[in-house]
Amino acid sequence: MKNKKKNINTTKDISQDVWTIHIPPIPAKLVSTAKERNIYLCTENMNADKYIGMKIKLQQAEDYLEEAESMKQYCIDLIQKIKYTFDLTTAKIQDLADDLLCWQNDFKEKEYKTTSVARILNYAANLQDYCNRIVYSLRGQIELQNVHSKKFSIQKLLKDTISSLKEMAEDREISLSYNVQDNINDIVIGDSFLLQTILSQLISGAIRVNKSCKVDVIVMLFVAPYRKENEKDKILRFIVRDNGKGISQDKLQEINAKFSDLNSALEYPEILNSSLGFANYIVNKLSGKLEIKSKANKCTAIICDIPVQLFN
């Protein structure tokens, strides 16, 4: 039997190599693990034991950071779940009360019936107020946090948000759909947690105040009008529109007046109780803007623009 020659691929030992890369606006150096160890061991008052201890603490810090990010997302999801559950419950109670009012002629004891409806509506209002107090307390913890920008997928953020709201939409007999701009740069840099919170609030608000209609979400990415120094500056636009009951012009002016004064939102927390109010608060936190267009008994469109940056 002939001896088969084994092909052994030899590689150069690059444990001492250093690679220099440039990530605007700063240069950075990549070093191998062995090279990193040698650098630290050459530092004054540093030995192998201290180096290992430092690496362990660094890994622990990274683990704590990852855990904190996970807990933050859990809190956001919990807040949304609490809000959706209460909103659905109060909406059903209000629908029931409306049905009872429509059936008024079927009741002989009209006075008793009217009193019962009033009690139902009162219970619904109390339940909603209780929900708002809980949610506002939890939201306060998020509002105190700084903006944390990192890369994320626009389409994944959108799909995850839509998926979390499907059950709520189905319960209200609402068709929920979305459309993403063709050839969109999917990976951008921004605070994905706050962006998802904004989108969730806008969509859930449209679902909660309507019934048996369509809610469409449109996502676009375009050049920032102020772009000068950085070519990567972009505007991420969310448009949430529905063909529901709409908003009267008087009510629309009232809403816009409240949103234009951020100090009033801080002074009167009840403004933040609404999905729209809280979304607008975070939009301003991210240096964005929110615009509402509506026609009574026809449609409503909420346009939200948030600055982001391209990843590459």
PDB file of C-alpha atoms in Angstrom:
ATOM      1  CA  MET A   1       0.000   0.000   0.000  1.00  0.00           C
ATOM      2  CA  LYS A   2       1.410   3.293  -0.999  1.00  0.00           C
ATOM      3  CA  ASN A   3       1.867   5.877   1.679  1.00  0.00           C
ATOM      4  CA  LYS A   4      -0.375   8.824   1.061  1.00  0.00           C
ATOM      5  CA  LYS A   5       1.187  12.193   1.538  1.00  0.00           C
ATOM      6  CA  LYS A   6      -0.729  14.459   3.840  1.00  0.00           C
ATOM      7  CA  ASN A   7      -1.176  18.036   2.749  1.00  0.00           C
ATOM      8  CA  ILE A   8      -0.376  20.140   5.798  1.00  0.00           C
ATOM      9  CA  ASN A   9      -1.136  23.842   5.444  1.00  0.00           C
ATOM     10  CA  THR A  10       1.305  25.837   7.482  1.00  0.00           C
ATOM     11  CA  THR A  11       0.411  29.307   8.655  1.00  0.00           C
ATOM     12  CA  LYS A  12       2.660  32.038   9.817  1.00  0.00           C
ATOM     13  CA  ASP A  13       2.632  32.730  13.546  1.00  0.00           C
ATOM     14  CA  ILE A  14       0.985  36.134  13.741  1.00  0.00           C
ATOM     15  CA  SER A  15       0.610  36.239  17.513  1.00  0.00           C
ATOM     16  CA  GLN A  16       2.869  39.280  17.666  1.00  0.00           C
ATOM     17  CA  ASP A  17       1.234  41.089  14.772  1.00  0.00           C
ATOM     18  CA  VAL A  18      -0.627  44.341  15.055  1.00  0.00           C
ATOM     19  CA  TRP A  19      -3.176  45.521  12.485  1.00  0.00           C
ATOM     20  CA  THR A  20      -4.028  49.175  12.128  1.00  0.00           C
ATOM     21  CA  ILE A  21      -7.446  50.114  10.799  1.00  0.00           C
ATOM     22  CA  HIS A  22      -9.152  53.444  10.336  1.00  0.00           C
ATOM     23  CA  ILE A  23     -12.728  53.911  11.510  1.00  0.00           C
ATOM     24  CA  PRO A  24     -13.614  57.580  10.947  1.00  0.00           C
ATOM     25  CA  PRO A  25     -13.065  59.790  12.782  1.00  0.00           C
ATOM     26  CA  ILE A  26     -10.460  57.864  14.820  1.00  0.00           C
ATOM     27  CA  PRO A  27      -7.809  55.245  13.977  1.00  0.00           C
ATOM     28  CA  ALA A  28      -7.821  51.951  15.864  1.00  0.00           C
ATOM     29  CA  LYS A  29      -5.424  49.048  16.325  1.00  0.00           C
ATOM     30  CA  LEU A  30      -6.327  45.376  16.396  1.00  0.00           C
ATOM     31  CA  VAL A  31      -3.945  43.110  18.301  1.00  0.00           C
ATOM     32  CA  SER A  32      -3.901  39.374  18.849  1.00  0.00           C
ATOM     33  CA  THR A  33      -4.656  37.955  22.298  1.00  0.00           C
ATOM     34  CA  ALA A  34      -1.023  37.019  22.835  1.00  0.00           C
ATOM     35  CA  LYS A  35       0.152  40.478  21.819  1.00  0.00           C
ATOM     36  CA  GLU A  36      -2.384  42.097  24.136  1.00  0.00           C
ATOM     37  CA  ARG A  37      -1.127  39.977  27.023  1.00  0.00           C
ATOM     38  CA  ASN A  38       2.492  40.944  26.336  1.00  0.00           C
ATOM     39  CA  ILE A  39       1.587  44.636  26.225  1.00  0.00           C
ATOM     40  CA  TYR A  40      -0.094  44.514  29.619  1.00  0.00           C
ATOM     41  CA  LEU A  41       2.651  42.393  31.211  1.00  0.00           C
ATOM     42  CA  CYS A  42       5.198  45.025  30.199  1.00  0.00           C
ATOM     43  CA  THR A  43       3.181  47.642  32.082  1.00  0.00           C
ATOM     44  CA  GLU A  44       4.521  48.737  35.469  1.00  0.00           C
ATOM     45  CA  ASN A  45       3.155  46.778  38.487  1.00  0.00           C
ATOM     46  CA  MET A  46       1.498  44.260  36.188  1.00  0.00           C
ATOM     47  CA  ASN A  47       2.025  40.521  36.372  1.00  0.00           C
ATOM     48  CA  ALA A  48       0.297  37.440  35.010  1.00  0.00           C
ATOM     49  CA  ASP A  49      -2.069  37.105  37.987  1.00  0.00           C
ATOM     50  CA  LYS A  50      -3.128  40.763  37.810  1.00  0.00           C
ATOM     51  CA  TYR A  51      -3.610  40.445  34.064  1.00  0.00           C
ATOM     52  CA  ILE A  52      -5.864  37.401  34.472  1.00  0.00           C
ATOM     53  CA  GLY A  53      -7.810  39.163  37.219  1.00  0.00           C
ATOM     54  CA  MET A  54      -8.270  42.207  35.003  1.00  0.00           C
ATOM     55  CA  LYS A  55      -9.537  40.046  32.135  1.00  0.00           C
ATOM     56  CA  ILE A  56     -12.031  38.328  34.445  1.00  0.00           C
ATOM     57  CA  LYS A  57     -13.370  41.687  35.688  1.00  0.00           C
ATOM     58  CA  LEU A  58     -13.626  42.933  32.110  1.00  0.00           C
ATOM     59  CA  GLN A  59     -15.618  39.860  31.102  1.00  0.00           C
ATOM     60  CA  GLN A  60     -17.873  40.299  34.135  1.00  0.00           C
ATOM     61  CA  ALA A  61     -18.480  43.932  33.177  1.00  0.00           C
ATOM     62  CA  GLU A  62     -19.421  42.863  29.644  1.00  0.00           C
ATOM     63  CA  ASP A  63     -21.790  40.232  31.056  1.00  0.00           C
ATOM     64  CA  TYR A  64     -23.422  42.813  33.348  1.00  0.00           C
ATOM     65  CA  LEU A  65     -23.856  45.197  30.412  1.00  0.00           C
ATOM     66  CA  GLU A  66     -25.474  42.487  28.302  1.00  0.00           C
ATOM     67  CA  GLU A  67     -27.761  41.575  31.208  1.00  0.00           C
ATOM     68  CA  ALA A  68     -28.722  45.236  31.682  1.00  0.00           C
ATOM     69  CA  GLU A  69     -29.592  45.572  27.981  1.00  0.00           C
ATOM     70  CA  SER A  70     -31.693  42.418  28.196  1.00  0.00           C
ATOM     71  CA  MET A  71     -33.487  43.709  31.302  1.00  0.00           C
ATOM     72  CA  LYS A  72     -34.153  47.026  29.600  1.00  0.00           C
ATOM     73  CA  GLN A  73     -35.833  45.254  26.686  1.00  0.00           C
ATOM     74  CA  TYR A  74     -37.820  43.116  29.118  1.00  0.00           C
ATOM     75  CA  CYS A  75     -39.071  46.242  30.907  1.00  0.00           C
ATOM     76  CA  ILE A  76     -40.079  47.849  27.617  1.00  0.00           C
ATOM     77  CA  ASP A  77     -41.981  44.712  26.584  1.00  0.00           C
ATOM     78  CA  LEU A  78     -43.631  44.531  30.013  1.00  0.00           C
ATOM     79  CA  ILE A  79     -44.773  48.139  29.799  1.00  0.00           C
ATOM     80  CA  GLN A  80     -46.239  47.538  26.351  1.00  0.00           C
ATOM     81  CA  LYS A  81     -48.020  44.380  27.492  1.00  0.00           C
ATOM     82  CA  ILE A  82     -49.554  46.119  30.524  1.00  0.00           C
ATOM     83  CA  LYS A  83     -50.683  49.049  28.408  1.00  0.00           C
ATOM     84  CA  TYR A  84     -52.157  46.877  25.644  1.00  0.00           C
ATOM     85  CA  THR A  85     -54.036  44.673  28.126  1.00  0.00           C
ATOM     86  CA  PHE A  86     -55.611  47.605  29.927  1.00  0.00           C
ATOM     87  CA  ASP A  87     -56.388  49.438  26.699  1.00  0.00           C
ATOM     88  CA  LEU A  88     -58.158  46.414  25.251  1.00  0.00           C
ATOM     89  CA  THR A  89     -60.144  45.899  28.437  1.00  0.00           C
ATOM     90  CA  THR A  90     -61.316  49.494  28.707  1.00  0.00           C
ATOM     91  CA  ALA A  91     -62.083  49.615  24.973  1.00  0.00           C
ATOM     92  CA  LYS A  92     -64.320  46.535  25.316  1.00  0.00           C
ATOM     93  CA  ILE A  93     -66.101  48.057  28.302  1.00  0.00           C
ATOM     94  CA  GLN A  94     -66.723  51.260  26.370  1.00  0.00           C
ATOM     95  CA  ASP A  95     -67.986  49.302  23.362  1.00  0.00           C
ATOM     96  CA  LEU A  96     -70.382  47.428  25.631  1.00  0.00           C
ATOM     97  CA  ALA A  97     -71.659  50.688  27.088  1.00  0.00           C
ATOM     98  CA  ASP A  98     -72.180  52.099  23.592  1.00  0.00           C
ATOM     99  CA  ASP A  99     -74.156  49.006  22.601  1.00  0.00           C
ATOM    100  CA  LEU A 100     -76.344  49.357  25.675  1.00  0.00           C
ATOM    101  CA  LEU A 101     -77.048  52.960  24.784  1.00  0.00           C
ATOM    102  CA  CYS A 102     -78.087  51.902  21.275  1.00  0.00           C
ATOM    103  CA  TRP A 103     -80.462  49.324  22.743  1.00  0.00           C
ATOM    104  CA  GLN A 104     -82.091  51.847  25.051  1.00  0.00           C
ATOM    105  CA  ASN A 105     -85.574  51.351  23.597  1.00  0.00           C
ATOM    106  CA  ASP A 106     -85.446  47.658  24.442  1.00  0.00           C
ATOM    107  CA  PHE A 107     -85.328  48.402  28.161  1.00  0.00           C
ATOM    108  CA  LYS A 108     -88.441  49.225  30.140  1.00  0.00           C
ATOM    109  CA  GLU A 109     -86.583  50.579  33.143  1.00  0.00           C
ATOM    110  CA  LYS A 110     -84.703  53.318  31.297  1.00  0.00           C
ATOM    111  CA  GLU A 111     -83.575  55.095  34.446  1.00  0.00           C
ATOM    112  CA  TYR A 112     -81.960  51.949  35.828  1.00  0.00           C
ATOM    113  CA  LYS A 113     -80.355  51.260  32.459  1.00  0.00           C
ATOM    114  CA  THR A 114     -78.853  54.752  32.178  1.00  0.00           C
ATOM    115  CA  THR A 115     -77.439  54.496  35.689  1.00  0.00           C
ATOM    116  CA  SER A 116     -75.877  51.116  34.877  1.00  0.00           C
ATOM    117  CA  VAL A 117     -74.211  52.484  31.750  1.00  0.00           C
ATOM    118  CA  ALA A 118     -72.863  55.431  33.717  1.00  0.00           C
ATOM    119  CA  ARG A 119     -71.371  53.030  36.261  1.00  0.00           C
ATOM    120  CA  ILE A 120     -69.785  50.949  33.498  1.00  0.00           C
ATOM    121  CA  LEU A 121     -68.189  54.029  31.961  1.00  0.00           C
ATOM    122  CA  ASN A 122     -67.011  55.169  35.385  1.00  0.00           C
ATOM    123  CA  TYR A 123     -65.373  51.797  36.047  1.00  0.00           C
ATOM    124  CA  ALA A 124     -63.683  51.958  32.648  1.00  0.00           C
ATOM    125  CA  ALA A 125     -62.357  55.447  33.376  1.00  0.00           C
ATOM    126  CA  ASN A 126     -61.032  54.344  36.779  1.00  0.00           C
ATOM    127  CA  LEU A 127     -59.378  51.292  35.243  1.00  0.00           C
ATOM    128  CA  GLN A 128     -57.740  53.419  32.553  1.00  0.00           C
ATOM    129  CA  ASP A 129     -56.522  55.908  35.167  1.00  0.00           C
ATOM    130  CA  TYR A 130     -55.030  53.069  37.201  1.00  0.00           C
ATOM    131  CA  CYS A 131     -53.296  51.760  34.082  1.00  0.00           C
ATOM    132  CA  ASN A 132     -51.919  55.201  33.281  1.00  0.00           C
ATOM    133  CA  ARG A 133     -50.462  55.582  36.763  1.00  0.00           C
ATOM    134  CA  ILE A 134     -48.658  52.234  36.528  1.00  0.00           C
ATOM    135  CA  VAL A 135     -47.383  52.844  33.026  1.00  0.00           C
ATOM    136  CA  TYR A 136     -46.282  56.408  33.779  1.00  0.00           C
ATOM    137  CA  SER A 137     -44.298  55.186  36.778  1.00  0.00           C
ATOM    138  CA  LEU A 138     -42.529  52.542  34.676  1.00  0.00           C
ATOM    139  CA  ARG A 139     -42.022  54.928  31.784  1.00  0.00           C
ATOM    140  CA  GLY A 140     -40.268  57.364  34.090  1.00  0.00           C
ATOM    141  CA  GLN A 141     -37.421  54.895  34.467  1.00  0.00           C
ATOM    142  CA  ILE A 142     -36.935  54.765  30.698  1.00  0.00           C
ATOM    143  CA  GLU A 143     -37.139  58.541  30.328  1.00  0.00           C
ATOM    144  CA  LEU A 144     -34.215  58.980  32.744  1.00  0.00           C
ATOM    145  CA  GLN A 145     -31.933  56.836  30.587  1.00  0.00           C
ATOM    146  CA  ASN A 146     -29.562  58.332  28.068  1.00  0.00           C
ATOM    147  CA  VAL A 147     -29.813  57.611  24.366  1.00  0.00           C
ATOM    148  CA  HIS A 148     -27.751  54.531  23.423  1.00  0.00           C
ATOM    149  CA  SER A 149     -26.999  54.322  19.704  1.00  0.00           C
ATOM    150  CA  LYS A 150     -25.973  51.073  18.064  1.00  0.00           C
ATOM    151  CA  LYS A 151     -26.479  49.331  14.748  1.00  0.00           C
ATOM    152  CA  PHE A 152     -29.804  47.612  14.109  1.00  0.00           C
ATOM    153  CA  SER A 153     -31.976  46.294  11.297  1.00  0.00           C
ATOM    154  CA  ILE A 154     -34.879  48.548  10.319  1.00  0.00           C
ATOM    155  CA  GLN A 155     -36.913  45.685   8.877  1.00  0.00           C
ATOM    156  CA  LYS A 156     -36.360  43.438  11.902  1.00  0.00           C
ATOM    157  CA  LEU A 157     -37.444  46.241  14.231  1.00  0.00           C
ATOM    158  CA  LEU A 158     -40.562  46.786  12.123  1.00  0.00           C
ATOM    159  CA  LYS A 159     -41.478  43.103  11.855  1.00  0.00           C
ATOM    160  CA  ASP A 160     -40.969  42.493  15.583  1.00  0.00           C
ATOM    161  CA  THR A 161     -43.188  45.462  16.431  1.00  0.00           C
ATOM    162  CA  ILE A 162     -45.950  44.437  14.016  1.00  0.00           C
ATOM    163  CA  SER A 163     -45.828  40.857  15.281  1.00  0.00           C
ATOM    164  CA  SER A 164     -46.259  41.955  18.907  1.00  0.00           C
ATOM    165  CA  LEU A 165     -49.398  43.939  17.986  1.00  0.00           C
ATOM    166  CA  LYS A 166     -51.158  41.428  15.722  1.00  0.00           C
ATOM    167  CA  GLU A 167     -53.301  39.946  18.479  1.00  0.00           C
ATOM    168  CA  MET A 168     -54.422  43.376  19.614  1.00  0.00           C
ATOM    169  CA  ALA A 169     -55.301  44.353  16.027  1.00  0.00           C
ATOM    170  CA  GLU A 170     -57.262  41.145  15.404  1.00  0.00           C
ATOM    171  CA  ASP A 171     -59.243  41.682  18.582  1.00  0.00           C
ATOM    172  CA  ARG A 172     -60.311  45.101  17.276  1.00  0.00           C
ATOM    173  CA  GLU A 173     -61.021  43.652  13.784  1.00  0.00           C
ATOM    174  CA  ILE A 174     -58.258  45.792  12.315  1.00  0.00           C
ATOM    175  CA  SER A 175     -56.161  44.862   9.294  1.00  0.00           C
ATOM    176  CA  LEU A 176     -52.531  45.650  10.130  1.00  0.00           C
ATOM    177  CA  SER A 177     -50.008  45.895   7.280  1.00  0.00           C
ATOM    178  CA  TYR A 178     -46.662  47.493   6.526  1.00  0.00           C
ATOM    179  CA  ASN A 179     -44.625  48.659   3.555  1.00  0.00           C
ATOM    180  CA  VAL A 180     -40.881  49.345   3.423  1.00  0.00           C
ATOM    181  CA  GLN A 181     -39.212  51.635   0.907  1.00  0.00           C
ATOM    182  CA  ASP A 182     -37.562  49.744  -1.966  1.00  0.00           C
ATOM    183  CA  ASN A 183     -33.792  49.212  -1.707  1.00  0.00           C
ATOM    184  CA  ILE A 184     -33.689  50.716   1.768  1.00  0.00           C
ATOM    185  CA  ASN A 185     -30.367  50.640   3.636  1.00  0.00           C
ATOM    186  CA  ASP A 186     -31.522  48.174   6.273  1.00  0.00           C
ATOM    187  CA  ILE A 187     -28.684  48.532   8.798  1.00  0.00           C
ATOM    188  CA  VAL A 188     -28.467  51.919  10.509  1.00  0.00           C
ATOM    189  CA  ILE A 189     -27.181  53.353  13.778  1.00  0.00           C
ATOM    190  CA  GLY A 190     -29.607  54.685  16.389  1.00  0.00           C
ATOM    191  CA  ASP A 191     -31.386  53.821  19.642  1.00  0.00           C
ATOM    192  CA  SER A 192     -33.418  50.821  18.516  1.00  0.00           C
ATOM    193  CA  PHE A 193     -35.125  50.443  21.903  1.00  0.00           C
ATOM    194  CA  LEU A 194     -36.564  53.953  21.877  1.00  0.00           C
ATOM    195  CA  LEU A 195     -37.413  53.736  18.175  1.00  0.00           C
ATOM    196  CA  GLN A 196     -39.352  50.526  18.740  1.00  0.00           C
ATOM    197  CA  THR A 197     -41.138  52.139  21.687  1.00  0.00           C
ATOM    198  CA  ILE A 198     -42.184  55.065  19.482  1.00  0.00           C
ATOM    199  CA  LEU A 199     -43.448  52.803  16.716  1.00  0.00           C
ATOM    200  CA  SER A 200     -45.312  50.573  19.175  1.00  0.00           C
ATOM    201  CA  GLN A 201     -47.012  53.551  20.790  1.00  0.00           C
ATOM    202  CA  LEU A 202     -48.125  55.011  17.456  1.00  0.00           C
ATOM    203  CA  ILE A 203     -49.506  51.727  16.121  1.00  0.00           C
ATOM    204  CA  SER A 204     -51.183  50.664  19.370  1.00  0.00           C
ATOM    205  CA  GLY A 205     -52.757  54.105  19.678  1.00  0.00           C
ATOM    206  CA  ALA A 206     -54.241  53.805  16.187  1.00  0.00           C
ATOM    207  CA  ILE A 207     -55.572  50.344  17.013  1.00  0.00           C
ATOM    208  CA  ARG A 208     -57.029  51.359  20.357  1.00  0.00           C
ATOM    209  CA  VAL A 209     -59.074  54.328  19.141  1.00  0.00           C
ATOM    210  CA  ASN A 210     -60.437  52.572  16.038  1.00  0.00           C
ATOM    211  CA  LYS A 211     -62.345  49.433  15.173  1.00  0.00           C
ATOM    212  CA  SER A 212     -62.976  47.478  11.962  1.00  0.00           C
ATOM    213  CA  CYS A 213     -60.591  49.483   9.799  1.00  0.00           C
ATOM    214  CA  LYS A 214     -57.109  49.350   8.251  1.00  0.00           C
ATOM    215  CA  VAL A 215     -53.838  50.509   9.811  1.00  0.00           C
ATOM    216  CA  ASP A 216     -50.850  50.804   7.479  1.00  0.00           C
ATOM    217  CA  VAL A 217     -47.241  51.410   8.531  1.00  0.00           C
ATOM    218  CA  ILE A 218     -44.855  52.912   5.983  1.00  0.00           C
ATOM    219  CA  VAL A 219     -41.095  53.099   6.576  1.00  0.00           C
ATOM    220  CA  MET A 220     -38.740  55.323   4.598  1.00  0.00           C
ATOM    221  CA  LEU A 221     -35.103  56.412   4.829  1.00  0.00           C
ATOM    222  CA  PHE A 222     -33.909  59.580   3.129  1.00  0.00           C
ATOM    223  CA  VAL A 223     -31.156  62.186   3.197  1.00  0.00           C
ATOM    224  CA  ALA A 224     -31.241  64.589   6.120  1.00  0.00           C
ATOM    225  CA  PRO A 225     -31.953  68.132   4.851  1.00  0.00           C
ATOM    226  CA  TYR A 226     -29.306  69.543   7.198  1.00  0.00           C
ATOM    227  CA  ARG A 227     -26.601  67.111   6.052  1.00  0.00           C
ATOM    228  CA  LYS A 228     -23.290  68.950   5.706  1.00  0.00           C
ATOM    229  CA  GLU A 229     -20.436  67.472   7.679  1.00  0.00           C
ATOM    230  CA  ASN A 230     -21.441  63.812   7.696  1.00  0.00           C
ATOM    231  CA  GLU A 231     -22.620  62.104   4.516  1.00  0.00           C
ATOM    232  CA  LYS A 232     -24.097  59.270   6.591  1.00  0.00           C
ATOM    233  CA  ASP A 233     -26.764  61.415   8.256  1.00  0.00           C
ATOM    234  CA  LYS A 234     -30.234  60.135   7.352  1.00  0.00           C
ATOM    235  CA  ILE A 235     -33.832  60.557   8.447  1.00  0.00           C
ATOM    236  CA  LEU A 236     -35.815  57.443   9.361  1.00  0.00           C
ATOM    237  CA  ARG A 237     -39.504  58.106   8.766  1.00  0.00           C
ATOM    238  CA  PHE A 238     -42.416  56.145  10.215  1.00  0.00           C
ATOM    239  CA  ILE A 239     -45.891  56.850   8.842  1.00  0.00           C
ATOM    240  CA  VAL A 240     -48.802  55.244  10.687  1.00  0.00           C
ATOM    241  CA  ARG A 241     -52.081  55.864   8.899  1.00  0.00           C
ATOM    242  CA  ASP A 242     -55.585  54.516   9.309  1.00  0.00           C
ATOM    243  CA  ASN A 243     -58.984  54.915   7.662  1.00  0.00           C
ATOM    244  CA  GLY A 244     -60.783  55.088  10.998  1.00  0.00           C
ATOM    245  CA  LYS A 245     -62.823  57.789  12.672  1.00  0.00           C
ATOM    246  CA  GLY A 246     -60.218  60.543  12.336  1.00  0.00           C
ATOM    247  CA  ILE A 247     -59.768  63.677  14.453  1.00  0.00           C
ATOM    248  CA  SER A 248     -61.703  66.922  14.246  1.00  0.00           C
ATOM    249  CA  GLN A 249     -59.757  70.076  13.404  1.00  0.00           C
ATOM    250  CA  ASP A 250     -60.450  71.577  16.836  1.00  0.00           C
ATOM    251  CA  LYS A 251     -59.134  68.492  18.592  1.00  0.00           C
ATOM    252  CA  LEU A 252     -56.156  68.346  16.244  1.00  0.00           C
ATOM    253  CA  GLN A 253     -55.197  71.931  17.076  1.00  0.00           C
ATOM    254  CA  GLU A 254     -55.491  71.141  20.778  1.00  0.00           C
ATOM    255  CA  ILE A 255     -53.200  68.113  20.450  1.00  0.00           C
ATOM    256  CA  ASN A 256     -50.594  70.020  18.444  1.00  0.00           C
ATOM    257  CA  ALA A 257     -50.638  72.855  20.992  1.00  0.00           C
ATOM    258  CA  LYS A 258     -49.876  70.430  23.821  1.00  0.00           C
ATOM    259  CA  PHE A 259     -47.124  68.713  21.874  1.00  0.00           C
ATOM    260  CA  SER A 260     -45.415  71.982  20.951  1.00  0.00           C
ATOM    261  CA  ASP A 261     -44.830  72.780  24.642  1.00  0.00           C
ATOM    262  CA  LEU A 262     -42.488  70.164  26.112  1.00  0.00           C
ATOM    263  CA  ASN A 263     -42.463  71.884  29.507  1.00  0.00           C
ATOM    264  CA  SER A 264     -46.181  71.225  29.882  1.00  0.00           C
ATOM    265  CA  ALA A 265     -45.551  67.529  29.234  1.00  0.00           C
ATOM    266  CA  LEU A 266     -43.174  67.459  32.181  1.00  0.00           C
ATOM    267  CA  GLU A 267     -45.381  69.612  34.405  1.00  0.00           C
ATOM    268  CA  TYR A 268     -48.609  67.736  33.643  1.00  0.00           C
ATOM    269  CA  PRO A 269     -47.799  63.988  33.424  1.00  0.00           C
ATOM    270  CA  GLU A 270     -51.305  63.161  32.186  1.00  0.00           C
ATOM    271  CA  ILE A 271     -50.191  64.396  28.754  1.00  0.00           C
ATOM    272  CA  LEU A 272     -47.779  61.468  28.657  1.00  0.00           C
ATOM    273  CA  ASN A 273     -50.515  58.985  29.505  1.00  0.00           C
ATOM    274  CA  SER A 274     -51.668  58.786  25.903  1.00  0.00           C
ATOM    275  CA  SER A 275     -49.747  56.673  23.409  1.00  0.00           C
ATOM    276  CA  LEU A 276     -49.374  59.693  21.155  1.00  0.00           C
ATOM    277  CA  GLY A 277     -48.174  61.934  23.966  1.00  0.00           C
ATOM    278  CA  PHE A 278     -45.511  59.525  25.157  1.00  0.00           C
ATOM    279  CA  ALA A 279     -44.346  58.837  21.594  1.00  0.00           C
ATOM    280  CA  ASN A 280     -43.950  62.567  20.990  1.00  0.00           C
ATOM    281  CA  TYR A 281     -41.944  62.891  24.205  1.00  0.00           C
ATOM    282  CA  ILE A 282     -39.429  60.253  23.060  1.00  0.00           C
ATOM    283  CA  VAL A 283     -39.332  61.692  19.524  1.00  0.00           C
ATOM    284  CA  ASN A 284     -38.156  64.995  20.969  1.00  0.00           C
ATOM    285  CA  LYS A 285     -35.669  63.134  23.157  1.00  0.00           C
ATOM    286  CA  LEU A 286     -34.153  61.757  19.929  1.00  0.00           C
ATOM    287  CA  SER A 287     -34.134  65.216  18.265  1.00  0.00           C
ATOM    288  CA  GLY A 288     -36.892  64.198  15.878  1.00  0.00           C
ATOM    289  CA  LYS A 289     -40.294  65.588  15.026  1.00  0.00           C
ATOM    290  CA  LEU A 290     -43.844  64.281  14.898  1.00  0.00           C
ATOM    291  CA  GLU A 291     -46.674  65.567  12.720  1.00  0.00           C
ATOM    292  CA  ILE A 292     -50.356  64.626  12.728  1.00  0.00           C
ATOM    293  CA  LYS A 293     -52.699  64.967   9.761  1.00  0.00           C
ATOM    294  CA  SER A 294     -56.331  63.964  10.012  1.00  0.00           C
ATOM    295  CA  LYS A 295     -59.841  64.374   8.646  1.00  0.00           C
ATOM    296  CA  ALA A 296     -62.808  63.659  10.885  1.00  0.00           C
ATOM    297  CA  ASN A 297     -64.606  60.395  10.031  1.00  0.00           C
ATOM    298  CA  LYS A 298     -62.108  59.645   7.257  1.00  0.00           C
ATOM    299  CA  CYS A 299     -58.466  59.076   8.123  1.00  0.00           C
ATOM    300  CA  THR A 300     -55.457  59.911  10.279  1.00  0.00           C
ATOM    301  CA  ALA A 301     -51.763  59.899   9.386  1.00  0.00           C
ATOM    302  CA  ILE A 302     -48.986  60.303  11.951  1.00  0.00           C
ATOM    303  CA  ILE A 303     -45.592  61.143  10.455  1.00  0.00           C
ATOM    304  CA  CYS A 304     -42.532  60.614  12.635  1.00  0.00           C
ATOM    305  CA  ASP A 305     -39.001  61.624  11.550  1.00  0.00           C
ATOM    306  CA  ILE A 306     -35.954  60.480  13.563  1.00  0.00           C
ATOM    307  CA  PRO A 307     -32.262  61.195  12.750  1.00  0.00           C
ATOM    308  CA  VAL A 308     -30.121  58.073  12.256  1.00  0.00           C
ATOM    309  CA  GLN A 309     -26.825  57.258  10.550  1.00  0.00           C
ATOM    310  CA  LEU A 310     -25.893  54.695   7.941  1.00  0.00           C
ATOM    311  CA  PHE A 311     -23.791  51.851   9.293  1.00  0.00           C
ATOM    312  CA  ASN A 312     -21.496  51.627   6.268  1.00  0.00           C
TER     313      ASN A 312
END
